[in-house]
């Protein structure tokens, strides 16, 4: 019974990062005669967008914060030890290496869905660049923290346990899937986060990471992808500037007993 409660706690903390954005109806737009209210809401839209962006980083920040606090918190360290006992010490078993592949499953689903004809938010080039940038942020953060904290893994194999890189990748991929398909259906994001949560639990099942490693890794992964979507528009403008389109029109003319051709060159 105690193991069930602890497992439920682990799943709740990991899966609590999921936020399904339900479509909201803007009732203000129905007030066609109230132009002042409409103008006010339009003026406030950039501020609200910034507030929503800031709020979206609260959950991953709390998850990373949990992991950092757990480094020197005796109650949280005890929870790590208790979960290790339940997952591994009291139940020795063969390792199940599905987590090595499952971490990439949500990202792979983005490309599989596009091949199947279910178009996401971005084209191939843009989504690939976003995923690449996300992994740059993720890898830089994960390996920097690992080199500083040097936490021993539960199995004693190395001193690079915190945070979990597998879990970070899994949740970055899950957020990638959610961002690309959230406007089509929230269930795509749910499926991605289920796979990410399973990856985190498998890291503990295989005795490769502490619970706090997994929680922190999830936070890093989510934040990395969110940040990639924010910065990419500016990067795209630098790397892929829009080509100036031109239209040339040649027209014959006849005026004052003189003929010829005129050319109109228009830039857009």
mmCIF file of C-alpha atoms in Angstrom:
data_model
loop_
_atom_site.group_PDB
_atom_site.id
_atom_site.type_symbol
_atom_site.label_atom_id
_atom_site.label_comp_id
_atom_site.label_asym_id
_atom_site.label_seq_id
_atom_site.Cartn_x
_atom_site.Cartn_y
_atom_site.Cartn_z
ATOM 1 C CA UNK A 1 0.000 0.000 0.000
ATOM 2 C CA UNK A 2 2.842 2.392 0.851
ATOM 3 C CA UNK A 3 4.485 1.717 -2.510
ATOM 4 C CA UNK A 4 1.226 2.489 -4.288
ATOM 5 C CA UNK A 5 0.920 5.820 -2.478
ATOM 6 C CA UNK A 6 4.512 6.762 -3.271
ATOM 7 C CA UNK A 7 4.098 5.774 -6.900
ATOM 8 C CA UNK A 8 0.952 7.850 -7.140
ATOM 9 C CA UNK A 9 2.828 10.802 -5.642
ATOM 10 C CA UNK A 10 5.573 10.404 -8.233
ATOM 11 C CA UNK A 11 3.088 10.284 -11.092
ATOM 12 C CA UNK A 12 1.137 13.279 -9.781
ATOM 13 C CA UNK A 13 4.255 15.437 -9.521
ATOM 14 C CA UNK A 14 5.482 14.408 -12.967
ATOM 15 C CA UNK A 15 2.146 14.490 -14.716
ATOM 16 C CA UNK A 16 1.109 17.685 -12.970
ATOM 17 C CA UNK A 17 3.093 19.637 -15.528
ATOM 18 C CA UNK A 18 0.498 18.884 -18.208
ATOM 19 C CA UNK A 19 -1.645 21.809 -19.123
ATOM 20 C CA UNK A 20 -4.244 21.268 -21.792
ATOM 21 C CA UNK A 21 -5.208 24.552 -23.304
ATOM 22 C CA UNK A 22 -8.918 24.465 -23.905
ATOM 23 C CA UNK A 23 -10.206 26.840 -26.557
ATOM 24 C CA UNK A 24 -11.644 29.966 -24.989
ATOM 25 C CA UNK A 25 -14.455 32.030 -26.422
ATOM 26 C CA UNK A 26 -13.919 35.760 -26.399
ATOM 27 C CA UNK A 27 -17.309 37.127 -25.475
ATOM 28 C CA UNK A 28 -16.085 40.680 -25.897
ATOM 29 C CA UNK A 29 -16.058 40.217 -29.656
ATOM 30 C CA UNK A 30 -19.789 39.702 -29.539
ATOM 31 C CA UNK A 31 -20.235 43.263 -28.298
ATOM 32 C CA UNK A 32 -20.106 44.755 -31.754
ATOM 33 C CA UNK A 33 -21.459 48.076 -30.626
ATOM 34 C CA UNK A 34 -18.986 48.561 -27.821
ATOM 35 C CA UNK A 35 -15.959 49.668 -29.823
ATOM 36 C CA UNK A 36 -14.214 51.073 -26.748
ATOM 37 C CA UNK A 37 -14.201 47.679 -25.023
ATOM 38 C CA UNK A 38 -12.945 45.985 -28.172
ATOM 39 C CA UNK A 39 -10.176 48.558 -28.588
ATOM 40 C CA UNK A 40 -9.164 48.173 -24.941
ATOM 41 C CA UNK A 41 -8.930 44.393 -25.237
ATOM 42 C CA UNK A 42 -6.857 44.658 -28.380
ATOM 43 C CA UNK A 43 -4.512 47.114 -26.699
ATOM 44 C CA UNK A 44 -4.148 44.806 -23.706
ATOM 45 C CA UNK A 45 -3.508 41.698 -25.801
ATOM 46 C CA UNK A 46 0.326 42.008 -25.910
ATOM 47 C CA UNK A 47 0.447 42.448 -22.128
ATOM 48 C CA UNK A 48 -1.778 39.435 -21.594
ATOM 49 C CA UNK A 49 0.343 37.361 -23.942
ATOM 50 C CA UNK A 50 3.476 38.247 -21.968
ATOM 51 C CA UNK A 51 1.706 37.330 -18.733
ATOM 52 C CA UNK A 52 0.624 33.991 -20.188
ATOM 53 C CA UNK A 53 4.178 33.283 -21.318
ATOM 54 C CA UNK A 54 5.511 34.021 -17.842
ATOM 55 C CA UNK A 55 2.859 31.811 -16.246
ATOM 56 C CA UNK A 56 3.721 28.936 -18.572
ATOM 57 C CA UNK A 57 7.214 28.758 -17.008
ATOM 58 C CA UNK A 58 5.937 28.492 -13.429
ATOM 59 C CA UNK A 59 5.421 24.715 -13.478
ATOM 60 C CA UNK A 60 8.828 23.810 -14.972
ATOM 61 C CA UNK A 61 10.540 26.292 -12.636
ATOM 62 C CA UNK A 62 8.883 24.652 -9.631
ATOM 63 C CA UNK A 63 9.934 21.217 -10.856
ATOM 64 C CA UNK A 64 13.562 22.249 -11.252
ATOM 65 C CA UNK A 65 13.367 24.023 -7.905
ATOM 66 C CA UNK A 66 12.090 20.831 -6.264
ATOM 67 C CA UNK A 67 15.116 18.948 -7.542
ATOM 68 C CA UNK A 68 17.555 21.599 -6.375
ATOM 69 C CA UNK A 69 15.975 21.768 -2.921
ATOM 70 C CA UNK A 70 16.086 17.971 -2.674
ATOM 71 C CA UNK A 71 19.883 18.015 -2.871
ATOM 72 C CA UNK A 72 20.075 19.258 0.739
ATOM 73 C CA UNK A 73 16.612 18.460 2.080
ATOM 74 C CA UNK A 74 16.536 15.463 4.396
ATOM 75 C CA UNK A 75 12.784 14.738 3.951
ATOM 76 C CA UNK A 76 13.106 14.821 0.152
ATOM 77 C CA UNK A 77 16.286 12.751 0.248
ATOM 78 C CA UNK A 78 14.413 10.216 2.390
ATOM 79 C CA UNK A 79 11.674 10.113 -0.256
ATOM 80 C CA UNK A 80 14.350 9.400 -2.863
ATOM 81 C CA UNK A 81 15.686 6.527 -0.768
ATOM 82 C CA UNK A 82 12.213 5.125 -0.047
ATOM 83 C CA UNK A 83 11.299 5.117 -3.730
ATOM 84 C CA UNK A 84 14.601 3.459 -4.598
ATOM 85 C CA UNK A 85 13.826 0.707 -2.113
ATOM 86 C CA UNK A 86 10.365 0.221 -3.554
ATOM 87 C CA UNK A 87 11.470 0.312 -7.171
ATOM 88 C CA UNK A 88 14.729 -1.597 -6.896
ATOM 89 C CA UNK A 89 16.208 -2.657 -3.538
ATOM 90 C CA UNK A 90 13.195 -4.633 -2.316
ATOM 91 C CA UNK A 91 12.230 -5.746 -5.815
ATOM 92 C CA UNK A 92 15.371 -6.611 -7.798
ATOM 93 C CA UNK A 93 14.638 -7.222 -11.482
ATOM 94 C CA UNK A 94 16.096 -7.142 -14.950
ATOM 95 C CA UNK A 95 16.439 -3.685 -16.438
ATOM 96 C CA UNK A 96 13.946 -2.618 -19.092
ATOM 97 C CA UNK A 97 15.676 -0.347 -21.600
ATOM 98 C CA UNK A 98 12.608 1.014 -23.344
ATOM 99 C CA UNK A 99 13.381 4.434 -21.841
ATOM 100 C CA UNK A 100 16.336 4.809 -24.230
ATOM 101 C CA UNK A 101 13.861 4.951 -27.108
ATOM 102 C CA UNK A 102 10.674 6.190 -25.479
ATOM 103 C CA UNK A 103 12.285 9.557 -24.716
ATOM 104 C CA UNK A 104 12.210 10.394 -28.442
ATOM 105 C CA UNK A 105 8.740 8.998 -29.160
ATOM 106 C CA UNK A 106 6.747 12.269 -28.859
ATOM 107 C CA UNK A 107 9.118 14.097 -31.224
ATOM 108 C CA UNK A 108 9.026 11.197 -33.664
ATOM 109 C CA UNK A 109 5.229 11.373 -33.529
ATOM 110 C CA UNK A 110 5.344 14.982 -34.798
ATOM 111 C CA UNK A 111 7.066 13.893 -37.996
ATOM 112 C CA UNK A 112 4.985 10.719 -38.326
ATOM 113 C CA UNK A 113 1.764 12.716 -38.079
ATOM 114 C CA UNK A 114 2.955 15.156 -40.726
ATOM 115 C CA UNK A 115 3.843 12.287 -43.053
ATOM 116 C CA UNK A 116 0.376 10.878 -42.419
ATOM 117 C CA UNK A 117 -1.140 14.176 -43.524
ATOM 118 C CA UNK A 118 -1.958 15.663 -40.123
ATOM 119 C CA UNK A 119 -0.328 19.064 -40.436
ATOM 120 C CA UNK A 120 0.999 20.724 -37.321
ATOM 121 C CA UNK A 121 1.780 24.308 -36.437
ATOM 122 C CA UNK A 122 5.016 24.657 -38.411
ATOM 123 C CA UNK A 123 6.538 23.392 -41.638
ATOM 124 C CA UNK A 124 9.373 20.859 -41.727
ATOM 125 C CA UNK A 125 12.168 23.438 -41.620
ATOM 126 C CA UNK A 126 10.741 25.515 -38.781
ATOM 127 C CA UNK A 127 9.732 22.639 -36.534
ATOM 128 C CA UNK A 128 13.117 20.965 -37.061
ATOM 129 C CA UNK A 129 14.923 24.170 -36.128
ATOM 130 C CA UNK A 130 12.736 24.596 -33.035
ATOM 131 C CA UNK A 131 13.432 21.027 -31.907
ATOM 132 C CA UNK A 132 17.163 21.544 -32.511
ATOM 133 C CA UNK A 133 17.204 24.780 -30.502
ATOM 134 C CA UNK A 134 15.272 23.088 -27.715
ATOM 135 C CA UNK A 135 17.907 20.366 -27.526
ATOM 136 C CA UNK A 136 20.688 22.946 -27.453
ATOM 137 C CA UNK A 137 19.065 24.628 -24.453
ATOM 138 C CA UNK A 138 18.350 21.252 -22.853
ATOM 139 C CA UNK A 139 21.834 19.784 -23.288
ATOM 140 C CA UNK A 140 23.601 22.938 -22.148
ATOM 141 C CA UNK A 141 21.469 23.149 -19.007
ATOM 142 C CA UNK A 142 21.538 19.460 -18.106
ATOM 143 C CA UNK A 143 25.270 18.950 -18.511
ATOM 144 C CA UNK A 144 26.144 22.218 -16.809
ATOM 145 C CA UNK A 145 24.100 21.259 -13.743
ATOM 146 C CA UNK A 146 25.500 17.713 -13.782
ATOM 147 C CA UNK A 147 29.068 19.028 -13.763
ATOM 148 C CA UNK A 148 28.306 21.324 -10.830
ATOM 149 C CA UNK A 149 26.219 19.066 -8.586
ATOM 150 C CA UNK A 150 27.994 15.723 -9.211
ATOM 151 C CA UNK A 151 25.265 13.671 -7.549
ATOM 152 C CA UNK A 152 25.916 9.933 -7.393
ATOM 153 C CA UNK A 153 23.486 7.717 -9.284
ATOM 154 C CA UNK A 154 21.387 5.256 -7.266
ATOM 155 C CA UNK A 155 23.329 2.329 -8.732
ATOM 156 C CA UNK A 156 26.668 4.008 -7.954
ATOM 157 C CA UNK A 157 27.765 3.879 -11.602
ATOM 158 C CA UNK A 158 28.632 7.589 -11.952
ATOM 159 C CA UNK A 159 28.439 11.007 -10.310
ATOM 160 C CA UNK A 160 26.216 12.666 -12.896
ATOM 161 C CA UNK A 161 22.751 11.757 -11.712
ATOM 162 C CA UNK A 162 21.159 15.207 -11.370
ATOM 163 C CA UNK A 163 19.137 16.030 -13.391
ATOM 164 C CA UNK A 164 17.929 13.166 -15.575
ATOM 165 C CA UNK A 165 18.890 13.747 -19.207
ATOM 166 C CA UNK A 166 16.551 11.027 -20.483
ATOM 167 C CA UNK A 167 13.623 12.617 -18.682
ATOM 168 C CA UNK A 168 14.570 16.092 -19.874
ATOM 169 C CA UNK A 169 14.611 14.868 -23.472
ATOM 170 C CA UNK A 170 11.317 13.054 -23.030
ATOM 171 C CA UNK A 171 9.492 16.085 -21.648
ATOM 172 C CA UNK A 172 11.078 18.400 -24.217
ATOM 173 C CA UNK A 173 9.739 16.070 -26.902
ATOM 174 C CA UNK A 174 6.336 15.934 -25.229
ATOM 175 C CA UNK A 175 6.085 19.720 -25.117
ATOM 176 C CA UNK A 176 7.224 19.823 -28.753
ATOM 177 C CA UNK A 177 4.339 17.520 -29.705
ATOM 178 C CA UNK A 178 1.890 19.563 -27.631
ATOM 179 C CA UNK A 179 2.967 22.865 -29.149
ATOM 180 C CA UNK A 180 2.708 21.574 -32.704
ATOM 181 C CA UNK A 181 -0.744 20.017 -32.300
ATOM 182 C CA UNK A 182 -2.463 21.825 -29.447
ATOM 183 C CA UNK A 183 -4.643 23.753 -31.882
ATOM 184 C CA UNK A 184 -5.870 20.496 -33.413
ATOM 185 C CA UNK A 185 -6.437 18.416 -30.281
ATOM 186 C CA UNK A 186 -5.197 18.515 -26.695
ATOM 187 C CA UNK A 187 -4.999 14.720 -26.703
ATOM 188 C CA UNK A 188 -1.801 14.778 -28.729
ATOM 189 C CA UNK A 189 -0.149 16.612 -25.870
ATOM 190 C CA UNK A 190 -1.608 14.203 -23.329
ATOM 191 C CA UNK A 191 -0.189 11.230 -25.238
ATOM 192 C CA UNK A 192 3.222 12.888 -25.368
ATOM 193 C CA UNK A 193 3.259 13.612 -21.667
ATOM 194 C CA UNK A 194 2.164 10.061 -20.843
ATOM 195 C CA UNK A 195 5.177 8.767 -22.788
ATOM 196 C CA UNK A 196 7.438 11.290 -21.032
ATOM 197 C CA UNK A 197 6.121 10.314 -17.606
ATOM 198 C CA UNK A 198 6.675 6.640 -18.418
ATOM 199 C CA UNK A 199 10.262 7.477 -19.380
ATOM 200 C CA UNK A 200 10.857 9.158 -16.027
ATOM 201 C CA UNK A 201 9.403 6.246 -14.098
ATOM 202 C CA UNK A 202 11.505 3.791 -16.091
ATOM 203 C CA UNK A 203 14.645 5.700 -15.109
ATOM 204 C CA UNK A 204 13.788 4.971 -11.476
ATOM 205 C CA UNK A 205 12.674 1.418 -12.299
ATOM 206 C CA UNK A 206 16.091 0.786 -13.846
ATOM 207 C CA UNK A 207 17.821 2.318 -10.793
ATOM 208 C CA UNK A 208 19.540 4.974 -12.902
ATOM 209 C CA UNK A 209 18.028 8.070 -11.291
ATOM 210 C CA UNK A 210 16.575 9.399 -8.070
ATOM 211 C CA UNK A 211 13.054 10.754 -8.037
ATOM 212 C CA UNK A 212 14.309 14.342 -7.653
ATOM 213 C CA UNK A 213 16.525 13.844 -10.731
ATOM 214 C CA UNK A 214 13.482 12.907 -12.760
ATOM 215 C CA UNK A 215 11.334 15.808 -11.548
ATOM 216 C CA UNK A 216 14.088 18.341 -12.269
ATOM 217 C CA UNK A 217 14.771 16.810 -15.674
ATOM 218 C CA UNK A 218 11.122 17.151 -16.587
ATOM 219 C CA UNK A 219 11.187 20.824 -15.673
ATOM 220 C CA UNK A 220 14.310 21.475 -17.739
ATOM 221 C CA UNK A 221 12.851 19.704 -20.760
ATOM 222 C CA UNK A 222 9.555 21.589 -20.720
ATOM 223 C CA UNK A 223 11.257 24.948 -20.244
ATOM 224 C CA UNK A 224 13.759 24.252 -23.046
ATOM 225 C CA UNK A 225 11.045 23.675 -25.627
ATOM 226 C CA UNK A 226 8.917 26.594 -24.462
ATOM 227 C CA UNK A 227 11.928 28.876 -24.729
ATOM 228 C CA UNK A 228 12.767 27.526 -28.191
ATOM 229 C CA UNK A 229 9.317 28.505 -29.459
ATOM 230 C CA UNK A 230 9.752 32.004 -28.029
ATOM 231 C CA UNK A 231 13.186 32.759 -29.502
ATOM 232 C CA UNK A 232 12.806 31.011 -32.856
ATOM 233 C CA UNK A 233 10.862 33.782 -34.680
ATOM 234 C CA UNK A 234 13.789 36.176 -34.143
ATOM 235 C CA UNK A 235 16.299 33.520 -35.210
ATOM 236 C CA UNK A 236 14.237 32.718 -38.304
ATOM 237 C CA UNK A 237 14.338 36.350 -39.397
ATOM 238 C CA UNK A 238 18.129 36.282 -39.199
ATOM 239 C CA UNK A 239 18.694 32.899 -40.808
ATOM 240 C CA UNK A 240 15.876 32.851 -43.321
ATOM 241 C CA UNK A 241 15.036 36.418 -44.326
ATOM 242 C CA UNK A 242 12.078 36.694 -46.631
ATOM 243 C CA UNK A 243 13.122 37.358 -50.186
ATOM 244 C CA UNK A 244 11.784 40.580 -51.596
ATOM 245 C CA UNK A 245 9.273 39.658 -54.238
ATOM 246 C CA UNK A 246 9.110 41.727 -57.411
ATOM 247 C CA UNK A 247 6.598 41.908 -60.195
ATOM 248 C CA UNK A 248 7.602 43.241 -63.613
ATOM 249 C CA UNK A 249 4.928 44.281 -66.084
ATOM 250 C CA UNK A 250 5.779 45.313 -69.655
ATOM 251 C CA UNK A 251 3.049 47.145 -71.576
ATOM 252 C CA UNK A 252 2.991 48.580 -75.118
ATOM 253 C CA UNK A 253 1.962 52.201 -75.511
ATOM 254 C CA UNK A 254 1.113 54.614 -78.318
ATOM 255 C CA UNK A 255 0.953 58.328 -77.668
ATOM 256 C CA UNK A 256 1.376 61.414 -79.835
ATOM 257 C CA UNK A 257 2.105 59.266 -82.875
ATOM 258 C CA UNK A 258 4.917 57.531 -81.023
ATOM 259 C CA UNK A 259 4.899 53.923 -79.916
ATOM 260 C CA UNK A 260 6.985 51.774 -77.651
ATOM 261 C CA UNK A 261 6.952 49.772 -74.466
ATOM 262 C CA UNK A 262 6.759 50.799 -70.814
ATOM 263 C CA UNK A 263 7.974 48.711 -67.891
ATOM 264 C CA UNK A 264 6.499 48.759 -64.396
ATOM 265 C CA UNK A 265 8.728 47.268 -61.674
ATOM 266 C CA UNK A 266 6.911 46.814 -58.365
ATOM 267 C CA UNK A 267 8.391 45.698 -55.051
ATOM 268 C CA UNK A 268 6.266 44.044 -52.344
#
